[in-house]
Amino acid sequence: MTAVGDATDAAPAGYRRASFWLDDLAARGLDDLRPRAALTRDARFDVCLIGGGLTALWTAYALNAADPDLRIAVLEREIAGFGASGRNGGWCSALFPRSASSLERSHGRDAAVAMRRAMVDTVAEVGRVVDVEGIDCDFAQGGTVLFARDEVQRGAARAEVLEADRFGVDALEYWDADAVADRFGAVGLDGRVPAAVIDPATARVHPAKLVRGLARVLEARGVAIFERTEVVDFAAGRVRFRALDGSDAEGTLAARHVIVATEGYGPGLPRVRRRILPIYSLMIATEPLPDAVWDEIGIEHGQTFSDFRHLLVYGQRTADNRVAFGGRGAHYHFGSAVDPRFERSDAVFTHLRRALRDLFPAVGDAAITHRWGGPLGISRDWHATASYNPRTGVGFAGGYVGDGLSTTNLAGRTLADLVLGRRSDLTELPWANHRSPLWEPEPIRWVLANLGITGMAIADAEERATRRPSLLARMIGPFTGH
Ligand SMILES: Cc1cc2nc3c(=O)[nH]c(=O)nc-3n(C[C@H](O)[C@H](O)[C@H](O)COP(=O)(O)OP(=O)(O)OC[C@H]3O[C@@H](n4cnc5c(N)ncnc54)[C@H](O)[C@@H]3O)c2cc1C
């Protein structure tokens, strides 16, 4: 893994390049992205969080709220929000990697309903916290519009609404083409006006404002955030680290509770290597679009959007009227490698640009001002978890696939209960202490992961050609949380 800057070059320009969102903070003078001090000597804390993304910060937030006397340290290799938390699509949604039906099959109906309810409530909880803590992150809950762009996608859309009705938690609405035509300038794959599913349980956020704002709130409460501090290994009660601030310092942090919160970057740690598979998701942002164009597109502030293709795309209207639009499709790299070079792929950026214009022709030739990407984390059974072993004091949360923005908040609250030994509704949720199987050794892992990604792209092409639900997608479905 190559760091953004070497020991003598912790260049904020490198952090600005990591995403539109981080660049935007710096460009507006809201945050200079300069690293906080590194940890340079042995230390003792009650809790050590490895990684400085939303998992670590929400966990610190919940622990600090439960017991302000706890001494909490966050060790982050770059800066807080450098990872997926500062790069994502800004969907604060109730999505969970495993569908309700899939959860029902493995954990029973009550557990599936409880998980759905917890996810919907979590969106509101994030909104509540950013409000009370004064974190201005453009949070606006306008829901998601999922366009169903041909007959096959309309079938998938109707099935999704029926599934939601069966569990009775998610309040999805099906809009036919007439209703969509009144509001949106979206075009179907068949050239007609699409139908849509509206999911009210999503808020649009500016992810970097959220994660960087949360870090500041925690620091003001006495949580110690050490940046440019790389964890090289950990075990029960201790974490080995080295400072990347040029001091060459190394040391051990002793802590009763050690929580691993490194998500897609986790395979860099020997003890996490086969637990999480890093997959890159890439994004583009347009220049700000004029009001007339937005009137034609129809997406309002607070709304996010997608469609029912298999190889996911996702978009939002930013507070400054850009489209931030992303998608999967980048290949998995042998050995679970994570490297800044993988954050850019001309082929994927071109595909995203085309996909955006196909969906909303009104975007036209708007300039693409930013291109970036980042790794998200996938567990072998597509099942996120928040888990903690009271015997060793070691905990882990992750495997959110692309649904971590809100789920990290639920993870933080759940981990806090587990660490403090409190039994609660959260610790009874089916993902608490869930243990996923490990990923296969290489080269099988490489073959499986890339087959899955290519298979999704082929399934989309198959559906467009045959106008029937893809058999391939049905075969891959059970392995991808459906
Ligand atoms: C492009 C993209 C778009 C996405 N869009 C969405 C979306 O719209 N909605 C949604 O819900 N989810 C989305 N996701 C997923 C979501 O961003 C993540 O699930 C979530 O941010 C994970 O947070 P985290 O704190 O677990 O991990 P991260 O934010 O990745 O943080 C992990 C941190 O650990 C640090 N680290 C790693 N190794 C070490 C080490 N050895 N020592 C010290 N520090 C270390 C890294 O530098 C990093 O800062 C997206 C992800 C990507 C990449």
PDB file of N, CA, C and O in Angstrom, residues 20 54 83 118 142 166 224 234 238 257 271 282 336 385 419 481:
ATOM      1  N   PHE A  20     -13.894  14.703  -4.503  1.00  0.00           N
ATOM      2  CA  PHE A  20     -14.501  16.038  -4.651  1.00  0.00           C
ATOM      3  C   PHE A  20     -14.790  16.638  -3.287  1.00  0.00           C
ATOM      4  O   PHE A  20     -14.567  17.815  -3.032  1.00  0.00           O
ATOM      5  N   LEU A  54     -15.796   6.661   9.599  1.00  0.00           N
ATOM      6  CA  LEU A  54     -17.042   6.798  10.363  1.00  0.00           C
ATOM      7  C   LEU A  54     -17.250   5.667  11.363  1.00  0.00           C
ATOM      8  O   LEU A  54     -17.843   5.882  12.431  1.00  0.00           O
ATOM      9  N   GLY A  83     -10.429   7.694   4.098  1.00  0.00           N
ATOM     10  CA  GLY A  83     -10.917   6.481   3.436  1.00  0.00           C
ATOM     11  C   GLY A  83     -12.288   6.687   2.806  1.00  0.00           C
ATOM     12  O   GLY A  83     -12.673   7.814   2.435  1.00  0.00           O
ATOM     13  N   ALA A 118     -34.110  -1.030  12.494  1.00  0.00           N
ATOM     14  CA  ALA A 118     -32.909  -0.357  13.015  1.00  0.00           C
ATOM     15  C   ALA A 118     -32.260   0.495  11.924  1.00  0.00           C
ATOM     16  O   ALA A 118     -31.772   1.601  12.192  1.00  0.00           O
ATOM     17  N   GLY A 142     -34.546  13.658   1.501  1.00  0.00           N
ATOM     18  CA  GLY A 142     -35.531  13.756   0.416  1.00  0.00           C
ATOM     19  C   GLY A 142     -35.876  12.423  -0.203  1.00  0.00           C
ATOM     20  O   GLY A 142     -36.681  12.346  -1.125  1.00  0.00           O
ATOM     21  N   ARG A 166     -44.195  -6.904   2.519  1.00  0.00           N
ATOM     22  CA  ARG A 166     -44.258  -8.161   3.283  1.00  0.00           C
ATOM     23  C   ARG A 166     -43.619  -7.982   4.669  1.00  0.00           C
ATOM     24  O   ARG A 166     -44.082  -8.549   5.646  1.00  0.00           O
ATOM     25  N   ALA A 224      -8.805  11.353  21.813  1.00  0.00           N
ATOM     26  CA  ALA A 224      -7.491  11.636  21.210  1.00  0.00           C
ATOM     27  C   ALA A 224      -7.457  11.067  19.798  1.00  0.00           C
ATOM     28  O   ALA A 224      -7.607   9.857  19.611  1.00  0.00           O
ATOM     29  N   PHE A 234      -1.930  -5.812  15.785  1.00  0.00           N
ATOM     30  CA  PHE A 234      -2.630  -5.658  17.061  1.00  0.00           C
ATOM     31  C   PHE A 234      -2.866  -7.042  17.652  1.00  0.00           C
ATOM     32  O   PHE A 234      -2.825  -8.061  16.944  1.00  0.00           O
ATOM     33  N   ARG A 238      -3.191  -4.774  23.098  1.00  0.00           N
ATOM     34  CA  ARG A 238      -2.129  -3.878  22.634  1.00  0.00           C
ATOM     35  C   ARG A 238      -2.143  -3.707  21.116  1.00  0.00           C
ATOM     36  O   ARG A 238      -2.540  -4.605  20.377  1.00  0.00           O
ATOM     37  N   HIS A 257      -9.694  -2.393  25.321  1.00  0.00           N
ATOM     38  CA  HIS A 257     -10.581  -2.656  24.177  1.00  0.00           C
ATOM     39  C   HIS A 257      -9.907  -2.167  22.888  1.00  0.00           C
ATOM     40  O   HIS A 257      -9.492  -1.004  22.828  1.00  0.00           O
ATOM     41  N   ARG A 271      -3.969  -9.638  10.552  1.00  0.00           N
ATOM     42  CA  ARG A 271      -5.067 -10.380  11.170  1.00  0.00           C
ATOM     43  C   ARG A 271      -6.419 -10.160  10.498  1.00  0.00           C
ATOM     44  O   ARG A 271      -7.427 -10.724  10.913  1.00  0.00           O
ATOM     45  N   LEU A 282     -16.019   3.944  -8.007  1.00  0.00           N
ATOM     46  CA  LEU A 282     -15.464   5.182  -8.562  1.00  0.00           C
ATOM     47  C   LEU A 282     -16.560   6.218  -8.775  1.00  0.00           C
ATOM     48  O   LEU A 282     -17.728   5.846  -8.979  1.00  0.00           O
ATOM     49  N   SER A 336      -5.857  -8.756  -2.656  1.00  0.00           N
ATOM     50  CA  SER A 336      -6.605  -7.712  -1.944  1.00  0.00           C
ATOM     51  C   SER A 336      -5.808  -6.408  -1.869  1.00  0.00           C
ATOM     52  O   SER A 336      -5.865  -5.679  -0.874  1.00  0.00           O
ATOM     53  N   THR A 385     -21.079  -6.719   9.839  1.00  0.00           N
ATOM     54  CA  THR A 385     -21.139  -7.106  11.245  1.00  0.00           C
ATOM     55  C   THR A 385     -20.592  -6.011  12.148  1.00  0.00           C
ATOM     56  O   THR A 385     -19.763  -5.200  11.735  1.00  0.00           O
ATOM     57  N   VAL A 419     -19.015  -3.377  24.025  1.00  0.00           N
ATOM     58  CA  VAL A 419     -17.799  -3.086  24.797  1.00  0.00           C
ATOM     59  C   VAL A 419     -18.137  -2.875  26.277  1.00  0.00           C
ATOM     60  O   VAL A 419     -17.436  -3.352  27.170  1.00  0.00           O
ATOM     61  N   GLY A 481     -26.080 -11.147  -1.312  1.00  0.00           N
ATOM     62  CA  GLY A 481     -27.008 -10.604  -0.327  1.00  0.00           C
ATOM     63  C   GLY A 481     -28.470 -10.609  -0.713  1.00  0.00           C
ATOM     64  O   GLY A 481     -29.303 -10.068   0.011  1.00  0.00           O
TER      65      GLY A 481
END
